[in-house]
XYZ file of C-alpha atoms in Angstrom:
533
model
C 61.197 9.566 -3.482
C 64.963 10.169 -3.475
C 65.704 13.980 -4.868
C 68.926 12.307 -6.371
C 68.276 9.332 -8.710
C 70.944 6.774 -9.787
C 70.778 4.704 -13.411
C 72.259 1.682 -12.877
C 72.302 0.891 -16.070
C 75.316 4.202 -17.251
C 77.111 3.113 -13.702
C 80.176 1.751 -14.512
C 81.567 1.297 -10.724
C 84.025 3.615 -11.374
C 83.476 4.818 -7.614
C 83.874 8.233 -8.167
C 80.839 9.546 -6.713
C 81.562 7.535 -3.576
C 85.670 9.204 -3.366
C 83.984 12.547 -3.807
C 81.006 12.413 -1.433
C 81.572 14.103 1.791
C 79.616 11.624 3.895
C 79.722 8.211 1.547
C 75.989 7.992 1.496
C 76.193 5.553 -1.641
C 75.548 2.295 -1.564
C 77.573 -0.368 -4.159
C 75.868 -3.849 -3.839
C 74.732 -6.661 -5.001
C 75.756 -4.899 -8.702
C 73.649 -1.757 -7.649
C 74.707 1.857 -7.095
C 71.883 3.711 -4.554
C 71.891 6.972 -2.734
C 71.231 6.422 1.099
C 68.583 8.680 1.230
C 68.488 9.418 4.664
C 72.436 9.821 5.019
C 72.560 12.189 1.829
C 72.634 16.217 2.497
C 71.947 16.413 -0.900
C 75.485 18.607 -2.420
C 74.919 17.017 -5.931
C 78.550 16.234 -5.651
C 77.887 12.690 -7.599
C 76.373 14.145 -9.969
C 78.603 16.659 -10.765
C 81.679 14.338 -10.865
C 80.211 11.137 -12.375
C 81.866 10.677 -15.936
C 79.092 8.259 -17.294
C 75.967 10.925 -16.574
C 74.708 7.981 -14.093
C 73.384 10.430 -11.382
C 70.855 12.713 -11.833
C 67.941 14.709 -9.740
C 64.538 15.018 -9.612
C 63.030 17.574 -11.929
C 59.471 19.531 -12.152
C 59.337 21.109 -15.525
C 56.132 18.713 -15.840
C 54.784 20.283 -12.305
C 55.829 23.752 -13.967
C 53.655 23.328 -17.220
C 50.799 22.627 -15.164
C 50.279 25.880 -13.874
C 51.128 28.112 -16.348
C 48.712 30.199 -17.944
C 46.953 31.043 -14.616
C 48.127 33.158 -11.869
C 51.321 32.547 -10.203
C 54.365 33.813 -8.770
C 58.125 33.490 -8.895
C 61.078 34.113 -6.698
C 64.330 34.223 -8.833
C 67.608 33.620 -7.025
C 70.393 36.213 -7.018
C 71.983 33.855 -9.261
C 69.838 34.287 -11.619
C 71.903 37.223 -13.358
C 74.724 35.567 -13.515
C 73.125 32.148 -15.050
C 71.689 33.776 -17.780
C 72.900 36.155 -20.828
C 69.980 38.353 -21.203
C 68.307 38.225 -17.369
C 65.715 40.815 -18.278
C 64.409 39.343 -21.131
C 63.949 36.192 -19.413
C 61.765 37.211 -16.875
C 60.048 38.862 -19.596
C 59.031 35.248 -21.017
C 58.639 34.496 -17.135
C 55.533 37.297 -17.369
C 54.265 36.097 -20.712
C 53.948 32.666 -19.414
C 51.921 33.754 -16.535
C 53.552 34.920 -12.933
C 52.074 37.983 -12.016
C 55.086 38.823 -9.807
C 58.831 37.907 -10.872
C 60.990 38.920 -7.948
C 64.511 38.568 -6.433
C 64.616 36.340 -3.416
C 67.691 39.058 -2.530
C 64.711 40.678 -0.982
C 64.272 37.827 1.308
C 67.569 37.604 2.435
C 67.562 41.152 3.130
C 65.007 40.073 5.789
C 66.991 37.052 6.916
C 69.973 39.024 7.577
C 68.270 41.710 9.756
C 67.541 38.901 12.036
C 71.216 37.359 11.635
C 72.600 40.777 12.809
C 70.322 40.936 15.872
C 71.424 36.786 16.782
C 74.873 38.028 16.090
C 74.468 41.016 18.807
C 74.815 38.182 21.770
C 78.078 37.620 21.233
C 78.140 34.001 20.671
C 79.300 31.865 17.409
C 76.689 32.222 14.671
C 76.246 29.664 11.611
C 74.576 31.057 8.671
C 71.390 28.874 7.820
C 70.851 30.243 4.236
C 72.791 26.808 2.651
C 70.371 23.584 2.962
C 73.278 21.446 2.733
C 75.164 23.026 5.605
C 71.365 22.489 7.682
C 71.332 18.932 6.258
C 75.249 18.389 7.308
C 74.762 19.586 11.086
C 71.418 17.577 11.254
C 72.853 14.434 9.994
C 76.433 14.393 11.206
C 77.390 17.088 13.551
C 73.782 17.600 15.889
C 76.569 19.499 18.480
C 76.434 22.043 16.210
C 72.803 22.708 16.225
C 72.894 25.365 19.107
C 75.181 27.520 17.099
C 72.648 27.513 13.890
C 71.265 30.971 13.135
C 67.431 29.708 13.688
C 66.106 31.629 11.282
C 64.744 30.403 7.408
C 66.389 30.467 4.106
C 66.204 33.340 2.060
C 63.732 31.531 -0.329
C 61.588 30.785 2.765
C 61.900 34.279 3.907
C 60.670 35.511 0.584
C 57.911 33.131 -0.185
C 56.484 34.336 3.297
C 56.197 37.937 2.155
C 54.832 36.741 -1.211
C 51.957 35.043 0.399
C 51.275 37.609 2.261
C 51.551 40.370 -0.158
C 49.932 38.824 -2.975
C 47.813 36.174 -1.633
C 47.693 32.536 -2.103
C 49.072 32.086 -5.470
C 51.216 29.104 -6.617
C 54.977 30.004 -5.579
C 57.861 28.888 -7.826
C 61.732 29.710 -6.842
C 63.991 29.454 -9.942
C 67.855 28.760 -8.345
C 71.111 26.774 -9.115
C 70.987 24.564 -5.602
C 69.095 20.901 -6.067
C 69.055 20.696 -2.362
C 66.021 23.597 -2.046
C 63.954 20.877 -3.933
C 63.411 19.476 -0.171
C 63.601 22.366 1.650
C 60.511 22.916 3.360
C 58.850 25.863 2.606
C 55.667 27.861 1.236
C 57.210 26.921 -2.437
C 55.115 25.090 -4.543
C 57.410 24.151 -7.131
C 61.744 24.847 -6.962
C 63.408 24.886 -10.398
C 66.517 24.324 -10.895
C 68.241 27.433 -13.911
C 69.072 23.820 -16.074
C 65.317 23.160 -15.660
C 64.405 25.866 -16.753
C 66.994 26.127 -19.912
C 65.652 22.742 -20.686
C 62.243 24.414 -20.494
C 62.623 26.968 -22.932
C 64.990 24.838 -25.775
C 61.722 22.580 -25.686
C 59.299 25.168 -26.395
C 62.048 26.658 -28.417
C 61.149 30.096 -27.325
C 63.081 32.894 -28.888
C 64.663 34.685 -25.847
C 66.297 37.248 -28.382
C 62.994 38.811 -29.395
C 61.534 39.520 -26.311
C 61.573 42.966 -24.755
C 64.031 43.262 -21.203
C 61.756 43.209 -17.817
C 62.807 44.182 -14.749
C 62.176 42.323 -11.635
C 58.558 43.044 -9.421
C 59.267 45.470 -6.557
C 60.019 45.678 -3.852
C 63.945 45.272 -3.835
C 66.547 44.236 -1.592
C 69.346 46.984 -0.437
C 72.466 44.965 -0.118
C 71.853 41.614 -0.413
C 72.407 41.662 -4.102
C 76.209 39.485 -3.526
C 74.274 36.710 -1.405
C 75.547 34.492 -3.819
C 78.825 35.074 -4.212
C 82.267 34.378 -1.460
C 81.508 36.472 1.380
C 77.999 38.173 0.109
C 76.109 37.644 3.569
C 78.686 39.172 5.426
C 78.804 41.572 2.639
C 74.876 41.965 3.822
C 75.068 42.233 7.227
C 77.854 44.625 7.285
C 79.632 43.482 10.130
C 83.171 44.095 11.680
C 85.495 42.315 9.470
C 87.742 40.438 12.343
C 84.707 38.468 13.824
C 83.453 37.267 10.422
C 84.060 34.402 8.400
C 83.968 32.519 5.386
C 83.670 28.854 5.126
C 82.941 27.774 1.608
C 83.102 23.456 0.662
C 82.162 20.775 2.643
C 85.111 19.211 3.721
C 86.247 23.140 5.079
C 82.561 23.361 7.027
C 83.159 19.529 8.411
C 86.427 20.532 9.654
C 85.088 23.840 11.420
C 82.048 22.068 12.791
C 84.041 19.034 14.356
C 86.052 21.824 16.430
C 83.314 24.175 16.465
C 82.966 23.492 21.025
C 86.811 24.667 21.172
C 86.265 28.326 19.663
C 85.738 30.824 22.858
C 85.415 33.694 20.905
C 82.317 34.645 19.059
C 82.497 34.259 15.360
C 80.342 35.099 12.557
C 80.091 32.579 10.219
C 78.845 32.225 6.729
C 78.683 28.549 5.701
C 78.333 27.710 1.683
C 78.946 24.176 0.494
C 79.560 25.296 -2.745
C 83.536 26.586 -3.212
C 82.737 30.029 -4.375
C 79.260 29.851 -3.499
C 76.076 29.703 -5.105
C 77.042 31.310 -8.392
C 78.647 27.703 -8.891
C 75.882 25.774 -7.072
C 75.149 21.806 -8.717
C 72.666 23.547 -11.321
C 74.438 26.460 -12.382
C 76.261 26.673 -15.574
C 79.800 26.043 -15.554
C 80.851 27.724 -18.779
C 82.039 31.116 -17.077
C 84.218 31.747 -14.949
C 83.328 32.689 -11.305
C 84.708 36.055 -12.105
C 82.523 36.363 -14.898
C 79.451 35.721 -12.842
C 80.232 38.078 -9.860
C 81.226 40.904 -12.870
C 77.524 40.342 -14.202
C 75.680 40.190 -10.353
C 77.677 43.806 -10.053
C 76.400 44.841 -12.841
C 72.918 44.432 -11.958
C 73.582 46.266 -8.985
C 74.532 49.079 -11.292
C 71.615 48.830 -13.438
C 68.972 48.006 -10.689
C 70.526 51.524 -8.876
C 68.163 53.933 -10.187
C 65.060 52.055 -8.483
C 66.201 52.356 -5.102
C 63.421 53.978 -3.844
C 61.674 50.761 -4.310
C 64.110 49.268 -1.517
C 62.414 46.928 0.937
C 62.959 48.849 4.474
C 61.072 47.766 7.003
C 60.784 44.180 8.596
C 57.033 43.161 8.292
C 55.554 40.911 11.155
C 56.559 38.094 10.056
C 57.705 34.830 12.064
C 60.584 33.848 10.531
C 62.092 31.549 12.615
C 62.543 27.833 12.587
C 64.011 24.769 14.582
C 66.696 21.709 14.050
C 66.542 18.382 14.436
C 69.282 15.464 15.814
C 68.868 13.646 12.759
C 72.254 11.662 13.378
C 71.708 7.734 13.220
C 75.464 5.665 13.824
C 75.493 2.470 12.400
C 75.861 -0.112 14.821
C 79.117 -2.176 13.365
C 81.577 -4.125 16.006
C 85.378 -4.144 16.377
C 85.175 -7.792 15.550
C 83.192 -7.795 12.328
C 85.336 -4.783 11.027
C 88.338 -7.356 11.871
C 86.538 -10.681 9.965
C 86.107 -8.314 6.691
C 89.823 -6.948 6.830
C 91.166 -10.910 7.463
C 88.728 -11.922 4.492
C 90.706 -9.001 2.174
C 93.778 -9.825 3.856
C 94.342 -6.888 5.411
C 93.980 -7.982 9.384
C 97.688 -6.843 9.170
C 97.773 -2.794 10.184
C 100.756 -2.695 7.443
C 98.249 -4.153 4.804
C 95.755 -1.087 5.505
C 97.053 0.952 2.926
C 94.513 3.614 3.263
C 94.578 4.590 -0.749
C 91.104 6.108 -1.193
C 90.527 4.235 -4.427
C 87.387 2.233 -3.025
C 85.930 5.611 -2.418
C 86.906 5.098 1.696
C 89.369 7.329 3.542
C 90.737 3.854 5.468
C 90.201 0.535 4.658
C 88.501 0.312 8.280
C 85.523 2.418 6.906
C 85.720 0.247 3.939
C 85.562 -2.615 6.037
C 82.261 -1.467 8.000
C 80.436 -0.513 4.723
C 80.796 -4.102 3.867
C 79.340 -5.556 6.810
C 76.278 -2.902 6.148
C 76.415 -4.003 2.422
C 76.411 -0.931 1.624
C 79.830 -2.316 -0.513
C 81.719 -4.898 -1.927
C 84.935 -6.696 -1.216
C 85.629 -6.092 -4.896
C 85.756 -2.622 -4.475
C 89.407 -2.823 -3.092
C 91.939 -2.638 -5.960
C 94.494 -4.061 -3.681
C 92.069 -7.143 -2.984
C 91.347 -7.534 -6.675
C 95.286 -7.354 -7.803
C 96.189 -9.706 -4.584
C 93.236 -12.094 -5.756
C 94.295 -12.015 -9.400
C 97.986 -12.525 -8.601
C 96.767 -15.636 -6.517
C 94.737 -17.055 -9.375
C 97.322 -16.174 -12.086
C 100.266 -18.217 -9.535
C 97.989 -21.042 -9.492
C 97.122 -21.582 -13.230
C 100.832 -21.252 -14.002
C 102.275 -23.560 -11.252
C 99.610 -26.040 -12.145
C 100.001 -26.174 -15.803
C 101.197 -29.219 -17.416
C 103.271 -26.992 -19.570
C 107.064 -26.319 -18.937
C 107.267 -22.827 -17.854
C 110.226 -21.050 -16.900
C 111.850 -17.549 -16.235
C 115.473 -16.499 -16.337
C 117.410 -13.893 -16.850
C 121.215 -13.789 -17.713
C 122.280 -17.347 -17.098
C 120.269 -16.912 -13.317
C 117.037 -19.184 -13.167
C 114.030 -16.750 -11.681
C 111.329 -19.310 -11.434
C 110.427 -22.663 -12.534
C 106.804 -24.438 -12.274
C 106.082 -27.991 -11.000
C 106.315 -29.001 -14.987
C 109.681 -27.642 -15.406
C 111.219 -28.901 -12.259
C 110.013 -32.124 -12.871
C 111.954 -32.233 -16.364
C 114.751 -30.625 -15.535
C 115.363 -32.163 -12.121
C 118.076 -34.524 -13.154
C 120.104 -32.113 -15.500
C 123.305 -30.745 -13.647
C 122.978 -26.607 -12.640
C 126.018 -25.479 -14.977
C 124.545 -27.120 -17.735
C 121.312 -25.642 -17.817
C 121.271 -21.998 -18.510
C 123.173 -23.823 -21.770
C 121.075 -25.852 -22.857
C 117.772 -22.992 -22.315
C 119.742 -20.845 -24.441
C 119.966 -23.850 -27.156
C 116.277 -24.551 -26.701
C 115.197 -20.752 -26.388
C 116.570 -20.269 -29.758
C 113.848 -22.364 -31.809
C 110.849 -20.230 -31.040
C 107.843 -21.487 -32.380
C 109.401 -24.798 -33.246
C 109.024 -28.146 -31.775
C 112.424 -29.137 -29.777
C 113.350 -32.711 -29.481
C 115.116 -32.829 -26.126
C 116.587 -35.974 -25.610
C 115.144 -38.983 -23.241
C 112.944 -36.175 -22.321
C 110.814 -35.837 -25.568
C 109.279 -33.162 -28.270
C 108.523 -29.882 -27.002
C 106.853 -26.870 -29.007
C 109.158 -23.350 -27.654
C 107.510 -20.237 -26.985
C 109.883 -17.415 -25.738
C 108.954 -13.426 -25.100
C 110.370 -11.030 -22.221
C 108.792 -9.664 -19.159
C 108.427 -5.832 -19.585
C 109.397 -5.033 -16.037
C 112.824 -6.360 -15.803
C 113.510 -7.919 -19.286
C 113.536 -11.106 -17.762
C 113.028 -14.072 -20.260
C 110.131 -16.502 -20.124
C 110.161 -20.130 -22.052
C 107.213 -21.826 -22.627
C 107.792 -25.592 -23.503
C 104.509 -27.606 -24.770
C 105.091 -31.126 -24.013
C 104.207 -32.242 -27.881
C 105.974 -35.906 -26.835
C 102.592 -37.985 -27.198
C 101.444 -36.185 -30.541
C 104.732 -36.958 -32.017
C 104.174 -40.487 -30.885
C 100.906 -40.756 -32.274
C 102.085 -39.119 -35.592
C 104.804 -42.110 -35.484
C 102.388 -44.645 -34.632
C 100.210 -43.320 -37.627
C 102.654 -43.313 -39.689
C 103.495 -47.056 -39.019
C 100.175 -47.739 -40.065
C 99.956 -45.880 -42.936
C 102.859 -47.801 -44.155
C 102.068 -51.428 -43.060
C 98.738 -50.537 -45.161
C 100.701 -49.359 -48.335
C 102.622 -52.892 -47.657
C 99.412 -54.649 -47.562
C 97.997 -53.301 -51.001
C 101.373 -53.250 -52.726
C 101.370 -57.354 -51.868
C 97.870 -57.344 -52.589
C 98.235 -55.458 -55.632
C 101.186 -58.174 -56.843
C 99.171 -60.987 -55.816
C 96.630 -59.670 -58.303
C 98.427 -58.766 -60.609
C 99.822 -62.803 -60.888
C 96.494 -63.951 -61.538
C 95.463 -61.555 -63.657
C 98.377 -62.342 -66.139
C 97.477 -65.777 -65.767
C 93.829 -65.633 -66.771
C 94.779 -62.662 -69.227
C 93.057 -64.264 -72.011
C 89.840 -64.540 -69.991
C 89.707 -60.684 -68.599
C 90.540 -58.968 -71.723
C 90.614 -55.369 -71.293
C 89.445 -55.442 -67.511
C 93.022 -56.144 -66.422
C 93.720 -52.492 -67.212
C 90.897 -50.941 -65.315
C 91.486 -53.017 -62.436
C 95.419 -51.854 -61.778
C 93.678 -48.269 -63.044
C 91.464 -48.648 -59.358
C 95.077 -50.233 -57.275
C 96.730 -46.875 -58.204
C 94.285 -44.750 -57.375
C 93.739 -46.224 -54.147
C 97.719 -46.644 -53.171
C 97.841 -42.691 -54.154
C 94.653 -42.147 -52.004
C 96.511 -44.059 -48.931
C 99.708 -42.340 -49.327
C 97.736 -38.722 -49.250
């Protein structure tokens, strides 16, 4: 199952996620947004950015609940004291709730960094492995860079190592602010993220503030305490400060990796994806400022100082190494289908690549490929969608039967196939004249003559205040109202004769119809009034 999950139904194609992802594993089709699974590296970059909450990641509070009241143990991140307010009296409720051991993962890297020092002693160009993202990023995209990976574990691996082996084989869960360690494989039997577990304790509503403060199991690391902040693992490994260096964000690593065969001299290198680290990780609160959350790692330091005789020392036999994989897959797209999909968007021009970035793309030649893999939509190009709307907005206006013309001054912009068609035979010095005449009975109906009856509608073009008049032929309705009035008449004619024709005979048979006579010219009235109406 993907770690990052997408809800179609909050995606509002705003392609954010997609301009923001380092590697554009995202897929908009078919009116679906999906995460390319096996092109992500996992950053949590769309989730981070999307405005609508439409990407989210795989949780394990559930998995969590099911173990607790039995034996187990946890490996908190260094992190951890900077997430939280009141550290200590969290891992307090972390006791109650059942882990026999609540340690600091520091103590891990402390291990891990021994063994970056002694890789680092051959002279050549080291990569930090601590970051899954930067693993997943070489894997997937840059496999040249593989040799100069520091084949060693994560700190979490380290540490869950030396938990199994001092404790035994308890359920393992590492509490951090990285999503990626979800698929990091390890001896971890459950990774929570510090929202997961925030969401774990407002829904048992557990009141943190009542607790007593804990300290962390022994042993404890020595310097790797500032692991998670800019610079902390060369912080660790106390090295010489001209051969080390700090790449944080993924477009910074991506840049040093694509040049990484050119660099002679050997470099130390400590890769985060995160800018500023893992204090501001995906799953890390983002109410404080970084500064805030390296002041409260240093004070832990402080606090933890007095137990340094509880330092980890020694390195215990451990095999902590590991391998990479080529994981990188091209997709196979030709010259000449890139070509079809920039002709069908009407960009086969090179001046018509614009290269804007608003589909999510860097060029509209990537654009163009991730169409042919459906992995997106023509529609996605606002440049497409404006020229397409333009096109379809021209054509209902030049085919309208309705007069439509724009001017400005006395000079004549535009004119439809309607208004050239009336106004062909009227001389050029007389019309800007007589639009200004007709222009000046808005929402009237116009009689132009031998042409006919026209209803006006004027308003100006906000770019250039130039004037458009709309003229609706009303010629046949005025007709028809003529014709109908004809009729109405001839019919008012007809009873009025009838009426008098009646009205000859009645006098002439008065004595016979009595009062009747009245009633009848009564019913004649009424109906004449009723035609007129």
């Amino acid at each position: 199952m993907s770690l990052i999950i997408s809800n179609e139904a909050s995606c509002m194609y705003c392609y954010k996620c997609l301009r923001n992802c380092p590697v554009k594993s995202l897929s908009f089709s078919d009116g679906k947004t999906k995460v390319i699974e096996q092109e992500c590296i996992e950053c949590g970059t769309c989730i981070l950015v999307c405005p609508q909450k439409a990407k989210s990641y795989l949780k394990h509070i559930s998995q969590f609940e099911q173990i607790l009241g039995k034996p187990f143990l946890i490996s908190i991140a260094p992190s951890f004291f900077a997430h939280y307010d009141q550290p200590y009296k969290v891992i307090s409720l972390l006791k109650k709730l059942g882990a026999i051991v609540v340690q600091e993962t520091a103590t891990g890297a402390e291990l891990i960094s021994k063994e970056y020092e002694n890789e680092f002693s051959n002279g050549k160009t080291v990569i930090t492995t601590a970051c899954p993202v930067v693993v997943n990023l070489a894997e997937k995209y840059y496999p040249k860079v593989l040799d100069y990976l520091a084949p060693y574990v994560s700190p979490m691996t380290a540490h869950s190592i030396l938990m199994k082996n001092r404790y035994g084989d308890f359920p393992i869960v590492f509490i951090g602010p990285c999503i990626a360690k979800k698929n990091e494989k390890s001896n971890v039997d459950i990774v929570l993220t510090f929202e997961e577990l925030d969401e774990f304790i407002q829904k048992n509503k557990f009141k943190i503030d009542e607790l007593p403060d804990d300290f962390p199991t022994p042993p404890y690391p020595h310097r790797a305490r500032m692991y998670p902040t800019s610079g902390g693992i060369n912080h660790t490994v106390n090295g010489e400060y001209r051969s080390h260096l700090s790449v944080e964000g993924l477009e910074n690593i991506s840049s040093i990796f694509s040049q990484i065969e050119s660099v002679e001299y050997g470099f130390f290198i400590e890769a985060s994806a995160c800018v500023g680290s893992c204090i501001n990780g995906p799953a890390i609160r983002k109410d404080i400022s970084l500064l805030e959350k390296r002041r409260r790692i240093m004070n832990h330091i402080e606090k933890m100082k007095s137990m340094e005789s509880k330092v980890i020392i020694s390195h215990p036999s451990m095999n902590l190494s590991r391998t990479f994989h080529d994981k990188h897959v091209a997709p196979l797209v030709s010259q000449e289908q890139i070509q079809e999909v920039l002709k069908s968007l009407g960009k086969d021009d090179p001046k018509r690549q614009l290269n804007c970035g608003a589909c999510g793309y860097e060029t509209c030649r990537e654009k163009a490929a991730a169409v042919v893999l459906n992995r997106a939509e023509k529609e996605m190009c606002v440049t497409y969608l404006v020229d397409k709307l333009k096109a379809a907005t021209n054509r209902v206006v030049e085919e309208s039967p309705n007069a439509i013309i724009i001017y400005k001054d006395k000079s004549i912009l535009y004119k439809n196939k309607a208004a050239e068609q009336l106004l062909w035979d009227i001389p050029q010095q007389n019309l800007s004249d007589l639009l200004k005449q007709i222009a000046s009975h808005p929402n009237q109906v116009y009689e132009i003559p031998s042409k006919g009856s026209f209803f006006i509608k004027t308003f100006k073009l906000p770019q250039d205040a130039s004037e458009v008049l709309l003229m609706v032929d009303m010629t046949k309705e005025r007709q028809q109202e003529e014709r109908l009035k004809i009729i109405k008449q001839e019919t008012l004619n007809k009873i009025e004769e009838m009426l008098s024709k009646q009205m000859r005979i009645a006098q002439e048979i008065a004595g016979l119809l009595g009062e009747s006579i009245a009633e009848t010219k009564s019913h004649f009235v009424e109906l004449r009034k009723f035609m007129e109406e």
